[in-house]
Amino acid sequence: MRHRRHIGKVYAGRHGIVGALTEDLIDVYRETRATIRGLKHTPAGAFGSARFKLQGLDKNRAEYERLIEVFRAHDIGYFFYNGGNDSMDTALKVSQLGESLGYPVTCIGVPKTVDNDLPHTDCCPGFGSVAKYVAVSTLEAGLDVASMARTSTKVFVLEVMGRHAGWIAAAGGLAGSKADEPPHIILFPEIPFEQQKFLDKVKQCVTDYGYCVVVVSEGAAYPDGRFLADAGTVDAFGHKQLGGVAPVVANMVREAHGYKHHWAVADYLQRAARHIASKVDVDQAYAVGKAAVELAVKGANAVMPIIVRKSSKPYRWAIGQVPLAEVANKEKKLPRDFITPDGFGITEPARRYLEPLIVGEAHPPYRNGIPAYVRITGVPVKRKLTTQFKL
Amino acid sequence: MRHRRHIGKVYAGRHGIVGALTEDLIDVYRETRATIRGLKHTPAGAFGSARFKLQGLDKNRAEYERLIEVFRAHDIGYFFYNGGNDSMDTALKVSQLGESLGYPVTCIGVPKTVDNDLPHTDCCPGFGSVAKYVAVSTLEAGLDVASMARTSTKVFVLEVMGRHAGWIAAAGGLAGSKADEPPHIILFPEIPFEQQKFLDKVKQCVTDYGYCVVVVSEGAAYPDGRFLADAGTVDAFGHKQLGGVAPVVANMVREAHGYKHHWAVADYLQRAARHIASKVDVDQAYAVGKAAVELAVKGANAVMPIIVRKSSKPYRWAIGQVPLAEVANKEKKLPRDFITPDGFGITEPARRYLEPLIVGEAHPPYRNGIPAYVRITGVPVKRKLTTQFKL
């Protein structure tokens, strides 16, 4: 809105690219200033999210032609798309419209994924807050188990997100820094799961510390690549159960050692937990969005703003940029030297990397005991096309 | 410490009554003032908790004689015990020592249970904070699902604590107040689960609102009393799996309707989440503890301070008291008029009751991005007895 010379109106695709294809656009100017401001302290995708990946131009030319039809009808010259690997792939493909199909569109990707697996950027907005949630939850549940362990629960398993990369699981490691402090064991997707080694370590923890707290990534897998979560579990009727990995690990411990256990699966709670957001993360999310607009009006195209770490202690960062082609469909995994040699913990380099990302609180305002999150009214932009598009 | 005339020293039983029986006492005076103050913003039982219930005097006289032995050795004249139904039963039994075995001890119970199921008191310290956690988590995850539903997850199931009473599940209802706002369905232990009725309601929500958020109590059960969580699930080796109720409900929905689902099990996270504590709850927890000491030095015995609601809007409360005999082993369930006629939601009377309990924030101090929770040093009181006690 501060760049009226270049950008006259701001539309949001309802459910991202799906809204762009179906000409379902939201007129952002029709939202109140209070709502727009409130988005900074509101979790989830206010304009709607989508699990939808554009195919290659050669595979589905109709989708691209439709995008141009919608862009042309509404005089859309700038396209901003935020998300992770898949979204950067979509952004890259849209940026190629100009060259391939003769419609000029400036396209900027904006990093945003709790998975933290985009390359080149120091971190991805969203991650710092999930990391903080997981570190705090591990700390809190760890105190609970420590209190209970003498006569009750001895093992607690917390399942966190991260199907391919262990960034979120690693963040659980920030709950403690000494061997006797939770979490005692972290199970990463990057480290093939060895059952006996794990069970021995659980036993050692219970013997030495009285209890054992385990953080397990949903992507933890056996050496043959099979997910632990895919335990072949069936219900009373023989139907296959798609379960979490936490109950699988907890039952494994119970069967081997007989310890009383509890387990939790944070699932969406972790990535929607705006109430415990990291201030650094909120600041960075805002900064990359702002940089994206500035890059666009300066004439950049097919790039993504990134966070560049200048120093860790104190944490100093600046905004840089990379071509979308260098981030689309590329996945940054946890480096091996972030994981202890035994595969069950995080190292000092990991701490140096992770710690600054969860620093600072950004408490939302509260009303009647719950956060005063906003909802957009989502006034649709008047349709100009008579044609429909079927996804 | 402000009642030195009556109370010279303050000892804590390590792991509660277990520490009292085994003469494992912590000298609270050896903790720093900062640690003691820090307990107010630290979750879990700092002195250790226990799942241990004293038997009746007629069944295990040795335990009572042992208690007197320990009390006499350390000149213990006041006994404070906090917890829920079982703990009030223990407190009551200890209060009878004087009459039954000739050792004078002043015994005060202190209400503290997230289950919120002690009678006579307006609520139980601990509950307001769990209620706030569940309301906030439901709100946050609900926004996430709403964003995803168009092309992905349509049903989200959150499992919360409460094996016998639905207080915590009911708190999830505070996340929304209109029919289209999450949670759309709450499954209470007090309402026998009717599968078809539930599945129909899920379908109606997805049709009308695009998605459906379900809060389910761990104690949800079929009309025959069988827990939903006891689904007869077996793993690949045919071993019985003790699972949560959330995955059972989620799979039920998937099999009936094919909707993509996610589920979360909050488990210990909910009751240890000091970072999102209710200020009203923290104030009440402190108030009942203070009242307990004041009652004791005034010569009361075998009583429990309670919270008395004076008005709901605005919320006004005072401290009262009841005899322990009136609370021990008694369970307060959710009244039927707190649950909507269809059994899936909360009513206005429920909101009037619940809303004040989650009001106000009591953010803990943070250090390096995580709450600065304290741990006691737990200096043991020198043993005076040569005898051991085997639990």
PDB file of N, CA and C in Angstrom, chain A residues 3 6-7 77-80 105-110 288-305 321:
ATOM      1  N   HIS A   3       3.335   1.562  -1.993  1.00  0.00           N
ATOM      2  CA  HIS A   3       3.952   1.616  -3.329  1.00  0.00           C
ATOM      3  C   HIS A   3       2.882   1.808  -4.392  1.00  0.00           C
ATOM      4  N   HIS A   6       3.446   1.781  -8.174  1.00  0.00           N
ATOM      5  CA  HIS A   6       3.593   0.511  -8.888  1.00  0.00           C
ATOM      6  C   HIS A   6       2.400  -0.419  -8.688  1.00  0.00           C
ATOM      7  N   ILE A   7       1.888  -0.395  -7.469  1.00  0.00           N
ATOM      8  CA  ILE A   7       0.861  -1.393  -7.129  1.00  0.00           C
ATOM      9  C   ILE A   7      -0.426  -0.686  -6.742  1.00  0.00           C
ATOM     10  N   GLY A  77       0.239  -7.592 -12.391  1.00  0.00           N
ATOM     11  CA  GLY A  77       1.602  -7.526 -12.902  1.00  0.00           C
ATOM     12  C   GLY A  77       2.646  -8.052 -11.927  1.00  0.00           C
ATOM     13  N   TYR A  78       2.232  -8.174 -10.671  1.00  0.00           N
ATOM     14  CA  TYR A  78       3.145  -8.683  -9.642  1.00  0.00           C
ATOM     15  C   TYR A  78       2.517  -9.914  -8.987  1.00  0.00           C
ATOM     16  N   PHE A  79       3.309 -10.918  -8.804  1.00  0.00           N
ATOM     17  CA  PHE A  79       2.811 -12.157  -8.199  1.00  0.00           C
ATOM     18  C   PHE A  79       3.760 -12.543  -7.057  1.00  0.00           C
ATOM     19  N   PHE A  80       3.205 -12.578  -5.851  1.00  0.00           N
ATOM     20  CA  PHE A  80       3.998 -12.970  -4.675  1.00  0.00           C
ATOM     21  C   PHE A  80       3.469 -14.305  -4.168  1.00  0.00           C
ATOM     22  N   VAL A 105       4.986 -10.845 -16.089  1.00  0.00           N
ATOM     23  CA  VAL A 105       4.615 -10.842 -14.675  1.00  0.00           C
ATOM     24  C   VAL A 105       5.889 -10.907 -13.821  1.00  0.00           C
ATOM     25  N   THR A 106       5.924 -10.051 -12.842  1.00  0.00           N
ATOM     26  CA  THR A 106       7.043 -10.049 -11.904  1.00  0.00           C
ATOM     27  C   THR A 106       6.708 -11.013 -10.775  1.00  0.00           C
ATOM     28  N   CYS A 107       7.582 -11.953 -10.538  1.00  0.00           N
ATOM     29  CA  CYS A 107       7.242 -13.007  -9.587  1.00  0.00           C
ATOM     30  C   CYS A 107       8.294 -13.141  -8.491  1.00  0.00           C
ATOM     31  N   ILE A 108       7.832 -13.004  -7.253  1.00  0.00           N
ATOM     32  CA  ILE A 108       8.749 -13.098  -6.109  1.00  0.00           C
ATOM     33  C   ILE A 108       8.256 -14.193  -5.163  1.00  0.00           C
ATOM     34  N   GLY A 109       9.150 -15.080  -4.808  1.00  0.00           N
ATOM     35  CA  GLY A 109       8.825 -16.097  -3.808  1.00  0.00           C
ATOM     36  C   GLY A 109       9.114 -15.549  -2.420  1.00  0.00           C
ATOM     37  N   VAL A 110       8.345 -15.985  -1.449  1.00  0.00           N
ATOM     38  CA  VAL A 110       8.574 -15.531  -0.071  1.00  0.00           C
ATOM     39  C   VAL A 110       8.700 -16.771   0.813  1.00  0.00           C
ATOM     40  N   VAL A 288      10.914 -10.444   5.415  1.00  0.00           N
ATOM     41  CA  VAL A 288      10.998 -11.049   4.073  1.00  0.00           C
ATOM     42  C   VAL A 288       9.808 -10.648   3.209  1.00  0.00           C
ATOM     43  N   GLY A 289       8.652 -10.449   3.833  1.00  0.00           N
ATOM     44  CA  GLY A 289       7.490  -9.989   3.077  1.00  0.00           C
ATOM     45  C   GLY A 289       7.716  -8.584   2.534  1.00  0.00           C
ATOM     46  N   LYS A 290       8.235  -7.733   3.421  1.00  0.00           N
ATOM     47  CA  LYS A 290       8.523  -6.346   3.022  1.00  0.00           C
ATOM     48  C   LYS A 290       9.570  -6.323   1.907  1.00  0.00           C
ATOM     49  N   ALA A 291      10.616  -7.133   2.092  1.00  0.00           N
ATOM     50  CA  ALA A 291      11.685  -7.180   1.087  1.00  0.00           C
ATOM     51  C   ALA A 291      11.151  -7.671  -0.261  1.00  0.00           C
ATOM     52  N   ALA A 292      10.199  -8.594  -0.222  1.00  0.00           N
ATOM     53  CA  ALA A 292       9.645  -9.129  -1.467  1.00  0.00           C
ATOM     54  C   ALA A 292       8.992  -8.021  -2.285  1.00  0.00           C
ATOM     55  N   VAL A 293       8.235  -7.166  -1.611  1.00  0.00           N
ATOM     56  CA  VAL A 293       7.571  -6.065  -2.315  1.00  0.00           C
ATOM     57  C   VAL A 293       8.614  -5.089  -2.865  1.00  0.00           C
ATOM     58  N   GLU A 294       9.619  -4.796  -2.040  1.00  0.00           N
ATOM     59  CA  GLU A 294      10.650  -3.845  -2.478  1.00  0.00           C
ATOM     60  C   GLU A 294      11.451  -4.380  -3.665  1.00  0.00           C
ATOM     61  N   LEU A 295      11.736  -5.677  -3.625  1.00  0.00           N
ATOM     62  CA  LEU A 295      12.430  -6.292  -4.764  1.00  0.00           C
ATOM     63  C   LEU A 295      11.583  -6.167  -6.029  1.00  0.00           C
ATOM     64  N   ALA A 296      10.304  -6.418  -5.878  1.00  0.00           N
ATOM     65  CA  ALA A 296       9.402  -6.392  -7.044  1.00  0.00           C
ATOM     66  C   ALA A 296       9.343  -5.012  -7.676  1.00  0.00           C
ATOM     67  N   VAL A 297       9.142  -3.992  -6.852  1.00  0.00           N
ATOM     68  CA  VAL A 297       8.990  -2.653  -7.442  1.00  0.00           C
ATOM     69  C   VAL A 297      10.322  -2.137  -7.987  1.00  0.00           C
ATOM     70  N   LYS A 298      11.425  -2.747  -7.525  1.00  0.00           N
ATOM     71  CA  LYS A 298      12.729  -2.367  -8.096  1.00  0.00           C
ATOM     72  C   LYS A 298      13.013  -3.139  -9.385  1.00  0.00           C
ATOM     73  N   GLY A 299      12.105  -4.034  -9.765  1.00  0.00           N
ATOM     74  CA  GLY A 299      12.262  -4.709 -11.042  1.00  0.00           C
ATOM     75  C   GLY A 299      12.905  -6.081 -10.983  1.00  0.00           C
ATOM     76  N   ALA A 300      13.125  -6.600  -9.773  1.00  0.00           N
ATOM     77  CA  ALA A 300      13.670  -7.957  -9.685  1.00  0.00           C
ATOM     78  C   ALA A 300      12.589  -8.953 -10.124  1.00  0.00           C
ATOM     79  N   ASN A 301      12.992 -10.123 -10.534  1.00  0.00           N
ATOM     80  CA  ASN A 301      12.039 -11.148 -10.944  1.00  0.00           C
ATOM     81  C   ASN A 301      12.626 -12.523 -10.666  1.00  0.00           C
ATOM     82  N   ALA A 302      11.740 -13.476 -10.361  1.00  0.00           N
ATOM     83  CA  ALA A 302      12.146 -14.867 -10.134  1.00  0.00           C
ATOM     84  C   ALA A 302      13.201 -14.990  -9.043  1.00  0.00           C
ATOM     85  N   VAL A 303      13.021 -14.226  -7.993  1.00  0.00           N
ATOM     86  CA  VAL A 303      13.933 -14.324  -6.856  1.00  0.00           C
ATOM     87  C   VAL A 303      13.156 -14.558  -5.563  1.00  0.00           C
ATOM     88  N   MET A 304      13.872 -14.912  -4.520  1.00  0.00           N
ATOM     89  CA  MET A 304      13.295 -15.074  -3.186  1.00  0.00           C
ATOM     90  C   MET A 304      14.191 -14.334  -2.197  1.00  0.00           C
ATOM     91  N   PRO A 305      13.617 -13.432  -1.383  1.00  0.00           N
ATOM     92  CA  PRO A 305      14.441 -12.820  -0.341  1.00  0.00           C
ATOM     93  C   PRO A 305      14.842 -13.882   0.680  1.00  0.00           C
ATOM     94  N   GLN A 321      19.048 -12.101  -1.219  1.00  0.00           N
ATOM     95  CA  GLN A 321      18.141 -12.691  -2.212  1.00  0.00           C
ATOM     96  C   GLN A 321      18.839 -13.787  -2.996  1.00  0.00           C
TER      97      GLN A 321
END
